[in-house]
Each structure stands twice: as structure tokens, then as C-alpha cells.
CSV table of C-alpha atoms in Angstrom, one decimal:
chain,number,residue,atom,x,y,z
X,1,MET,CA,14.9,-24.4,8.5
X,2,ALA,CA,17.9,-22.0,7.9
X,3,ARG,CA,18.7,-22.5,4.3
X,4,LEU,CA,17.3,-21.1,0.9
X,5,THR,CA,14.6,-23.4,-0.2
X,6,GLU,CA,13.0,-23.4,-4.0
X,7,ALA,CA,9.1,-23.5,-4.2
X,8,ALA,CA,8.5,-24.4,-7.9
X,9,THR,CA,4.9,-24.8,-7.6
X,10,LEU,CA,1.7,-23.4,-5.8
X,11,GLN,CA,1.4,-26.5,-3.5
X,12,GLN,CA,5.1,-26.3,-2.5
X,13,PHE,CA,4.7,-22.5,-1.8
X,14,GLU,CA,1.7,-23.3,0.3
X,15,GLU,CA,3.3,-26.4,2.2
X,16,LEU,CA,6.3,-24.3,2.8
X,17,LEU,CA,4.2,-21.3,4.4
X,18,LYS,CA,2.3,-24.0,6.4
X,19,LYS,CA,5.6,-25.6,7.8
X,20,ALA,CA,7.0,-22.3,8.9
X,21,GLY,CA,3.9,-21.8,11.0
X,22,LYS,CA,4.1,-18.6,13.1
X,23,SER,CA,8.0,-18.2,12.2
X,24,LEU,CA,9.0,-15.7,9.7
X,25,THR,CA,9.1,-16.7,6.1
X,26,VAL,CA,10.9,-14.7,3.6
X,27,VAL,CA,10.2,-15.4,-0.1
X,28,HIS,CA,12.3,-13.9,-2.9
X,29,PHE,CA,10.2,-13.6,-6.3
X,30,TYR,CA,13.1,-13.8,-8.9
X,31,ALA,CA,13.9,-14.2,-12.5
X,32,PRO,CA,16.9,-16.4,-13.7
X,33,TRP,CA,17.8,-13.9,-16.2
X,34,ALA,CA,18.1,-10.9,-13.8
X,35,PRO,CA,21.5,-10.7,-12.4
X,36,GLN,CA,20.2,-8.6,-9.3
X,37,CYS,CA,18.2,-11.4,-8.4
X,38,SER,CA,21.3,-13.7,-8.4
X,39,GLN,CA,23.0,-11.3,-6.0
X,40,MET,CA,20.0,-11.2,-3.8
X,41,ASN,CA,19.6,-14.9,-3.7
X,42,ASP,CA,23.5,-14.7,-2.3
X,43,VAL,CA,22.3,-12.4,0.4
X,44,MET,CA,19.4,-14.5,1.3
X,45,GLU,CA,22.0,-17.4,1.7
X,46,GLU,CA,23.9,-15.4,4.0
X,47,LEU,CA,20.9,-14.2,5.8
X,48,ALA,CA,19.7,-17.9,6.1
X,49,LYS,CA,23.0,-18.7,8.1
X,50,GLU,CA,22.4,-15.8,10.7
X,51,HIS,CA,18.7,-16.6,11.3
X,52,LYS,CA,18.3,-20.1,12.0
X,53,SER,CA,14.6,-20.0,12.8
X,54,THR,CA,13.6,-18.1,9.7
X,55,MET,CA,12.6,-19.9,6.6
X,56,PHE,CA,14.1,-18.5,3.3
X,57,VAL,CA,12.4,-19.3,-0.2
X,58,LYS,CA,12.9,-18.3,-3.6
X,59,LEU,CA,10.2,-18.4,-6.1
X,60,GLU,CA,10.5,-17.9,-10.1
X,61,ALA,CA,7.8,-15.4,-10.6
X,62,GLU,CA,7.2,-16.3,-14.1
X,63,ALA,CA,7.2,-20.1,-13.4
X,64,VAL,CA,4.4,-19.9,-10.7
X,65,PRO,CA,2.1,-17.3,-12.1
X,66,GLU,CA,-0.8,-18.1,-9.4
X,67,VAL,CA,1.3,-16.9,-6.8
X,68,SER,CA,2.7,-13.9,-8.4
X,69,GLU,CA,-0.7,-12.8,-9.6
X,70,LYS,CA,-2.1,-13.3,-6.0
X,71,TYR,CA,0.4,-10.9,-4.7
X,72,GLU,CA,0.6,-8.4,-7.5
X,73,ILE,CA,4.4,-9.2,-8.3
X,74,SER,CA,5.0,-6.8,-11.3
X,75,SER,CA,8.8,-6.8,-11.2
X,76,VAL,CA,11.9,-8.7,-9.8
X,77,PRO,CA,13.5,-8.9,-7.2
X,78,THR,CA,10.3,-8.5,-4.8
X,79,PHE,CA,10.4,-9.9,-1.3
X,80,LEU,CA,7.3,-10.9,0.6
X,81,PHE,CA,7.4,-11.6,4.3
X,82,PHE,CA,4.8,-14.0,6.0
X,83,LYS,CA,3.9,-15.2,9.5
X,84,GLY,CA,1.3,-17.6,10.2
X,85,GLY,CA,0.5,-17.8,6.7
X,86,GLU,CA,-0.3,-14.2,6.4
X,87,LYS,CA,1.6,-11.3,4.5
X,88,ILE,CA,3.0,-9.0,6.8
X,89,ASP,CA,5.5,-6.8,4.8
X,90,ARG,CA,6.9,-6.3,1.3
X,91,LEU,CA,9.9,-5.0,-0.3
X,92,ASP,CA,10.4,-4.2,-3.9
X,93,GLY,CA,13.8,-4.1,-5.6
X,94,ALA,CA,17.4,-5.1,-4.9
X,95,HIS,CA,18.0,-3.3,-1.4
X,96,ALA,CA,20.3,-5.7,0.5
X,97,PRO,CA,20.7,-3.4,3.5
X,98,GLU,CA,16.8,-2.9,3.7
X,99,LEU,CA,16.1,-6.6,3.2
X,100,THR,CA,18.7,-7.2,6.1
X,101,ASN,CA,17.0,-4.6,8.4
X,102,LYS,CA,13.5,-6.0,7.7
X,103,VAL,CA,14.6,-9.7,8.5
X,104,GLN,CA,16.2,-8.6,11.8
X,105,ARG,CA,13.5,-6.7,12.9
X,106,LEU,CA,10.6,-8.9,11.8
X,107,ALA,CA,12.4,-12.2,13.0
X,108,SER,CA,13.0,-10.7,16.5
X,109,GLY,CA,9.2,-10.2,16.9
X,110,GLY,CA,8.0,-7.3,15.0
X,111,GLY,CA,4.5,-8.2,13.6
X,112,GLY,CA,4.1,-6.1,10.5
X,113,PRO,CA,5.5,-3.5,8.4
X,114,ALA,CA,7.6,-0.6,9.5
X,115,GLY,CA,5.6,2.4,10.7
X,116,VAL,CA,5.8,5.7,12.1
X,117,GLY,CA,6.4,4.5,15.6
X,118,ASP,CA,9.3,2.4,14.6
X,119,VAL,CA,11.7,5.6,14.5
X,120,PRO,CA,11.8,8.7,16.5
X,121,LYS,CA,9.1,10.8,14.9
X,122,GLU,CA,11.5,14.1,14.8
X,123,GLU,CA,13.8,11.7,12.8
X,124,LEU,CA,11.3,10.5,10.2
X,125,ASN,CA,10.0,14.1,9.8
X,126,GLU,CA,13.6,15.4,8.8
X,127,ARG,CA,14.2,12.5,6.4
X,128,LEU,CA,10.7,13.3,4.6
X,129,LYS,CA,11.4,17.0,4.8
X,130,LYS,CA,14.6,16.2,2.7
X,131,LEU,CA,12.8,13.9,0.5
X,132,ILE,CA,10.1,16.5,-0.6
X,133,SER,CA,12.7,19.1,-1.2
X,134,ALA,CA,15.2,16.9,-2.9
X,135,ALA,CA,14.2,18.5,-6.2
X,136,PRO,CA,11.9,21.4,-7.2
X,137,CYS,CA,9.3,19.0,-8.1
X,138,MET,CA,9.1,15.5,-6.4
X,139,LEU,CA,6.7,12.8,-7.3
X,140,PHE,CA,6.1,10.0,-4.7
X,141,MET,CA,4.5,7.3,-6.6
X,142,LYS,CA,4.2,3.5,-6.9
X,143,GLY,CA,7.1,2.3,-9.2
X,144,SER,CA,9.2,4.4,-11.4
X,145,PRO,CA,8.5,6.9,-14.4
X,146,GLN,CA,9.5,4.2,-16.5
X,147,GLU,CA,7.5,1.4,-14.9
X,148,PRO,CA,4.7,3.0,-12.9
X,149,ARG,CA,3.1,0.0,-10.8
X,150,CYS,CA,-0.6,1.5,-10.6
X,151,GLY,CA,-2.9,3.2,-12.7
X,152,PHE,CA,-2.9,6.4,-10.9
X,153,SER,CA,0.9,6.7,-10.9
X,154,ARG,CA,0.9,6.0,-14.7
X,155,GLN,CA,-1.6,8.7,-15.4
X,156,ILE,CA,0.2,11.4,-13.4
X,157,VAL,CA,3.4,10.5,-15.0
X,158,GLN,CA,2.0,10.9,-18.2
X,159,ILE,CA,0.4,14.4,-17.5
X,160,LEU,CA,3.9,15.7,-16.4
X,161,LYS,CA,5.4,14.5,-19.4
X,162,ASP,CA,2.8,16.0,-21.7
X,163,HIS,CA,3.2,19.2,-20.2
X,164,ASN,CA,7.0,19.0,-20.5
X,165,ILE,CA,7.5,19.3,-16.5
X,166,GLN,CA,10.8,18.4,-14.9
X,167,TYR,CA,10.6,16.3,-11.8
X,168,SER,CA,12.4,13.8,-10.0
X,169,SER,CA,10.4,10.8,-8.3
X,170,PHE,CA,10.5,8.3,-5.1
X,171,ASP,CA,9.3,4.9,-5.3
X,172,ILE,CA,7.1,4.5,-2.2
X,173,LEU,CA,7.0,0.8,-2.7
X,174,SER,CA,10.6,0.5,-2.0
X,175,ASP,CA,10.4,2.0,1.5
X,176,GLU,CA,7.4,1.3,4.0
X,177,GLU,CA,8.7,3.8,6.5
X,178,VAL,CA,8.2,6.8,3.9
X,179,ARG,CA,5.0,5.2,2.5
X,180,GLN,CA,3.4,5.5,5.8
X,181,GLY,CA,5.1,8.3,7.3
X,182,LEU,CA,4.3,10.7,4.4
X,183,LYS,CA,0.7,10.1,4.7
X,184,THR,CA,0.8,11.5,8.3
X,185,TYR,CA,3.4,14.2,7.5
X,186,SER,CA,1.4,15.9,4.6
X,187,ASN,CA,-2.1,14.8,6.0
X,188,TRP,CA,-2.8,13.2,2.6
X,189,PRO,CA,-3.8,9.5,2.6
X,190,THR,CA,-3.2,8.4,-0.9
X,191,TYR,CA,-0.6,8.2,-3.6
X,192,PRO,CA,0.7,9.5,-5.8
X,193,GLN,CA,1.7,12.8,-4.3
X,194,VAL,CA,3.2,15.8,-6.0
X,195,TYR,CA,5.3,18.4,-4.1
X,196,VAL,CA,6.7,21.7,-5.6
X,197,ASN,CA,9.4,23.5,-3.6
X,198,GLY,CA,8.7,21.4,-0.6
X,199,GLU,CA,5.2,22.0,-0.6
X,200,LEU,CA,2.3,19.6,-1.3
X,201,VAL,CA,0.4,20.3,-4.5
X,202,GLY,CA,-2.0,16.9,-4.1
X,203,GLY,CA,-2.6,13.9,-5.9
X,204,LEU,CA,-4.0,12.9,-9.4
X,205,ASP,CA,-7.2,14.7,-9.0
X,206,ILE,CA,-5.7,18.0,-8.2
X,207,VAL,CA,-3.1,17.7,-10.9
X,208,LYS,CA,-6.1,17.1,-13.5
X,209,GLU,CA,-8.2,20.1,-12.2
X,210,LEU,CA,-4.8,22.1,-12.7
X,211,VAL,CA,-4.8,21.0,-16.2
X,212,GLU,CA,-8.3,21.6,-17.0
X,213,SER,CA,-8.0,25.4,-15.4
X,214,GLY,CA,-4.7,26.0,-17.2
X,215,GLU,CA,-3.0,26.7,-14.1
X,216,ILE,CA,-0.2,23.7,-14.4
X,217,GLU,CA,1.9,25.9,-16.4
X,218,ASN,CA,2.3,28.4,-13.4
X,219,THR,CA,2.3,25.8,-10.9
X,220,PHE,CA,5.1,23.3,-12.1
X,221,PRO,CA,8.7,23.9,-12.8
X,222,LYS,CA,9.6,23.9,-16.6
X,223,THR,CA,12.3,21.5,-18.1
X,224,VAL,CA,15.6,22.6,-17.2
X,225,ILE,CA,18.1,22.6,-20.1
X,226,LEU,CA,19.8,19.3,-20.0
X,227,GLU,CA,23.3,20.8,-19.7
X,228,HIS,CA,22.3,22.7,-16.4
X,229,ARG,CA,20.7,19.4,-15.3
X,230,LEU,CA,24.0,17.6,-15.8
X,231,LYS,CA,25.9,20.3,-14.1
X,232,SER,CA,23.4,20.1,-11.2
X,233,LEU,CA,23.9,16.3,-10.9
X,234,ILE,CA,27.9,16.1,-11.1
X,235,ASN,CA,27.7,18.8,-8.4
X,236,LYS,CA,25.2,17.0,-6.4
X,237,CYS,CA,27.9,15.6,-4.1
X,238,SER,CA,31.5,16.1,-3.6
X,239,VAL,CA,32.2,12.7,-5.2
X,240,MET,CA,29.8,11.6,-7.9
X,241,LEU,CA,29.7,8.2,-9.5
X,242,PHE,CA,27.7,7.7,-12.7
X,243,MET,CA,27.3,4.0,-13.1
X,244,LYS,CA,24.9,1.1,-13.9
X,245,GLY,CA,22.9,0.3,-11.0
X,246,ASN,CA,23.6,1.9,-7.3
X,247,LYS,CA,25.8,1.4,-4.3
X,248,GLU,CA,23.7,-1.7,-3.1
X,249,VAL,CA,23.5,-3.3,-6.5
X,250,ALA,CA,25.9,-2.9,-9.5
X,251,LYS,CA,24.3,-3.8,-12.6
X,252,CYS,CA,27.7,-4.5,-14.8
X,253,GLY,CA,31.0,-5.8,-14.2
X,254,PHE,CA,32.9,-2.5,-14.6
X,255,SER,CA,30.5,-0.7,-12.0
X,256,ARG,CA,30.9,-3.7,-9.6
X,257,GLN,CA,34.7,-3.2,-9.7
X,258,ILE,CA,34.6,0.6,-9.2
X,259,LEU,CA,32.2,0.2,-6.3
X,260,GLU,CA,34.8,-2.2,-4.7
X,261,ILE,CA,37.6,0.2,-5.1
X,262,MET,CA,35.5,3.4,-3.9
X,263,ASN,CA,34.5,1.3,-0.8
X,264,SER,CA,38.1,0.2,-0.1
X,265,VAL,CA,39.0,3.9,0.3
X,266,GLY,CA,36.5,5.0,2.7
X,267,VAL,CA,35.6,8.5,1.2
X,268,GLU,CA,31.9,9.4,1.0
X,269,TYR,CA,30.4,9.6,-2.3
X,270,ASP,CA,26.9,9.4,-4.2
X,271,THR,CA,25.7,7.5,-7.1
X,272,PHE,CA,23.6,8.1,-10.2
X,273,ASP,CA,22.0,5.2,-12.0
X,274,ILE,CA,22.3,5.8,-15.5
X,275,LEU,CA,20.1,2.8,-16.6
X,276,GLN,CA,17.0,4.9,-15.0
X,277,ASP,CA,17.5,8.0,-17.1
X,278,GLU,CA,18.3,7.8,-20.8
X,279,GLU,CA,18.5,11.5,-21.1
X,280,VAL,CA,21.5,11.8,-18.5
X,281,ARG,CA,22.9,8.5,-19.9
X,282,GLN,CA,23.2,9.7,-23.5
X,283,GLY,CA,23.6,13.6,-22.5
X,284,LEU,CA,26.5,12.9,-19.9
X,285,LYS,CA,28.7,11.1,-22.8
X,286,ALA,CA,28.6,14.2,-25.0
X,287,TYR,CA,28.8,16.6,-22.1
X,288,SER,CA,32.0,15.0,-20.6
X,289,ASN,CA,33.3,13.7,-23.9
X,290,TRP,CA,33.7,10.3,-22.3
X,291,PRO,CA,31.8,7.6,-24.2
X,292,THR,CA,31.5,4.9,-21.6
X,293,TYR,CA,30.5,4.3,-18.1
X,294,PRO,CA,31.2,4.3,-15.2
X,295,GLN,CA,32.2,7.9,-14.9
X,296,LEU,CA,33.6,9.5,-11.7
X,297,TYR,CA,33.6,13.2,-10.8
X,298,VAL,CA,35.4,15.0,-7.9
X,299,LYS,CA,33.9,18.6,-7.3
X,300,GLY,CA,32.2,18.7,-10.5
X,301,GLU,CA,35.4,17.7,-12.6
X,302,LEU,CA,35.6,14.4,-14.3
X,303,ILE,CA,38.3,11.9,-13.3
X,304,GLY,CA,37.5,9.1,-15.6
X,305,GLY,CA,36.3,5.7,-15.7
X,306,LEU,CA,37.4,2.3,-14.2
X,307,ASP,CA,40.8,2.3,-15.9
X,308,ILE,CA,41.7,5.5,-14.6
X,309,ILE,CA,40.6,4.8,-11.0
X,310,LYS,CA,42.5,1.6,-11.1
X,311,GLU,CA,45.4,3.5,-12.1
X,312,LEU,CA,45.1,6.1,-9.1
X,313,LYS,CA,44.6,3.2,-6.8
X,314,GLU,CA,47.7,1.4,-7.7
X,315,ASN,CA,49.8,4.6,-7.7
X,316,GLY,CA,48.6,5.3,-4.1
X,317,GLU,CA,46.7,8.7,-5.2
X,318,LEU,CA,43.1,7.7,-5.3
X,319,GLU,CA,42.3,9.1,-1.8
X,320,SER,CA,43.9,12.3,-2.2
X,321,VAL,CA,42.1,12.7,-5.6
X,322,LEU,CA,38.8,11.9,-4.0
X,323,ARG,CA,39.3,14.3,-1.2
X,324,GLY,CA,40.1,17.1,-3.8
X,325,GLN,CA,43.6,17.4,-2.7
X,326,ASN,CA,45.2,16.9,-6.3
């Protein structure tokens, strides 16, 4: 059973689920044109070698629309987890470490999505506290501002845009632990949820009321001047890498190469996906006077792109530069 199988029709998909019985089945909804899907198929192949009793299936989302529509697949890659023919969990996006963790937990007997009880309450609450305070205004939504995945999230994104409100967002579909835990933490059962300075404002209805009463202008932070925002981002971590993709999945060859080099050095760093924010993508080019990506910053200072990093690596200077010793 431990191999990656293709389901090309609804009938094949149903037969595979039936064949798996009560064993775990992992289904990857993919698109052949998406490089991140190809990478996640490689991850599935490796997981199949380790988990012999789990069935791993790939299904081209657009080629089998009956299945994609039934399970509300709106983007790729998306992973669904089944036992006994019933869906027990879901993962949206190319998150290799999280996919691995879910397979390990569910294959070993876990029967459903990660919940509040799967991690110590104090540890989860500390994580949630950091998330809701990650920016002056935080929106927890389904999807991203660029691609909302429900009508309520789409409406609230439009309201924030119309009122020129600066905010950061978190896709609760990408993390079931946060999705369930935040409901309890905030005592608010639905999404989207908006926080300002770490305090819950509410959901879509509350935000609409603030618009109608004229109080929205005094409740939310105004858009920060782009230069200030860029300064804040490049100083978010001692070592910041602006790239196409993120640590888990690079979305261009140059970004993939620089990740390999960075990971080989062993210095802590953070990343920013410029594909998710066109304002930052264009603005940083002018701000740094550097026209291409990736771009690497150490303590707020531009080091350079891939060629510079390669030179530093070859000269044996990269680690000291990343640690701010040069």
C-alpha cells in the first residue's frame, strides 16, 4: 500500500478509499502546472516509504471536479485525510513539516484534527498570544487577503481595504490547532476574527457596526507609510530573507538555492514571501536599490542576493556576516 497512487476518476477515488478501509488515506489535490505541488508529491513519496500501512493518493483537482467540489477544494496544494471513508482532517498549502506531523499523528491512531488537547494548554495559549500580537491589527481569516476562501472573509478584507486600514493576516485553514484553539482562547466561536493591539474587536458583524457608527476610524490603525513598514520588516529578525516562497517551499530556483545555503550554515533566520505582498515586492526594490530577489538583510542592512551569498560562502565569510561579526 505504501506508494503514491493516482486517482484519475471519481470511481477510482472511491475505490481507493474503500480499499484502504480503516487505515489512513492521504489525498493530495494538485495541479500539474504548480511547482509547489510537484515538490509536495516528492514529500508524499518519502512519507509513503516510512508509513507502509498508509495509502497516499494524488488527484488532479481540475481533472476530477466532482471530488474537488464535494470537498470544497479552492486552491492547490490541498491535502485531505480519510479513515473508514470519512474525512477526518485537512491541510491547505505547501507545508511539508505540518503534513509530516499530521501523517505521523493520524497514522499512529489519532482519529481527528488536532485540537486544544493535543498540546499543553499553556503552550498553545502562549502561541496564540504571540500570533494575535504579531501586528497592531491582526485578521484571522479563511485564506489570504489576496485569495479569501469564504464570503465573510472576503467582505471583511474589502472593508479594511476601503478604510485604508493596515493589518496582517493568518490563514486559519492552514493550522487546525490555531483554528480550534483561538475559538476557546477568545471565547468567539466563528471566523473571521479581528484583533487590535492584542485585544479582540470581533467578527464581520462587529466591524460592519463600527463602519455604520463611524467608529472604525478610531478603532483600527491607519496605514503605515511604506518606508516605515519596510524598515519594520527588514528588522523583524536579525537575519531576514525576502524571497519567492518561504522556508518550507521556495517558488523559484534562486530562492531554492539561497535556502540551501542558509540552512547549511545553521544560523537562525526568518523569511518574507514577496509573492504575497505586491507593495513590499515593488517597494523594497526601490528602498534597497536592489532590483531582484532574493534579498538578504542582517541587522537591517542589505547584504545582497544569491551571487553575493555564494561568494561569501565560498570565501568562508558567510557565517560571520550572518552573525553580524563583520
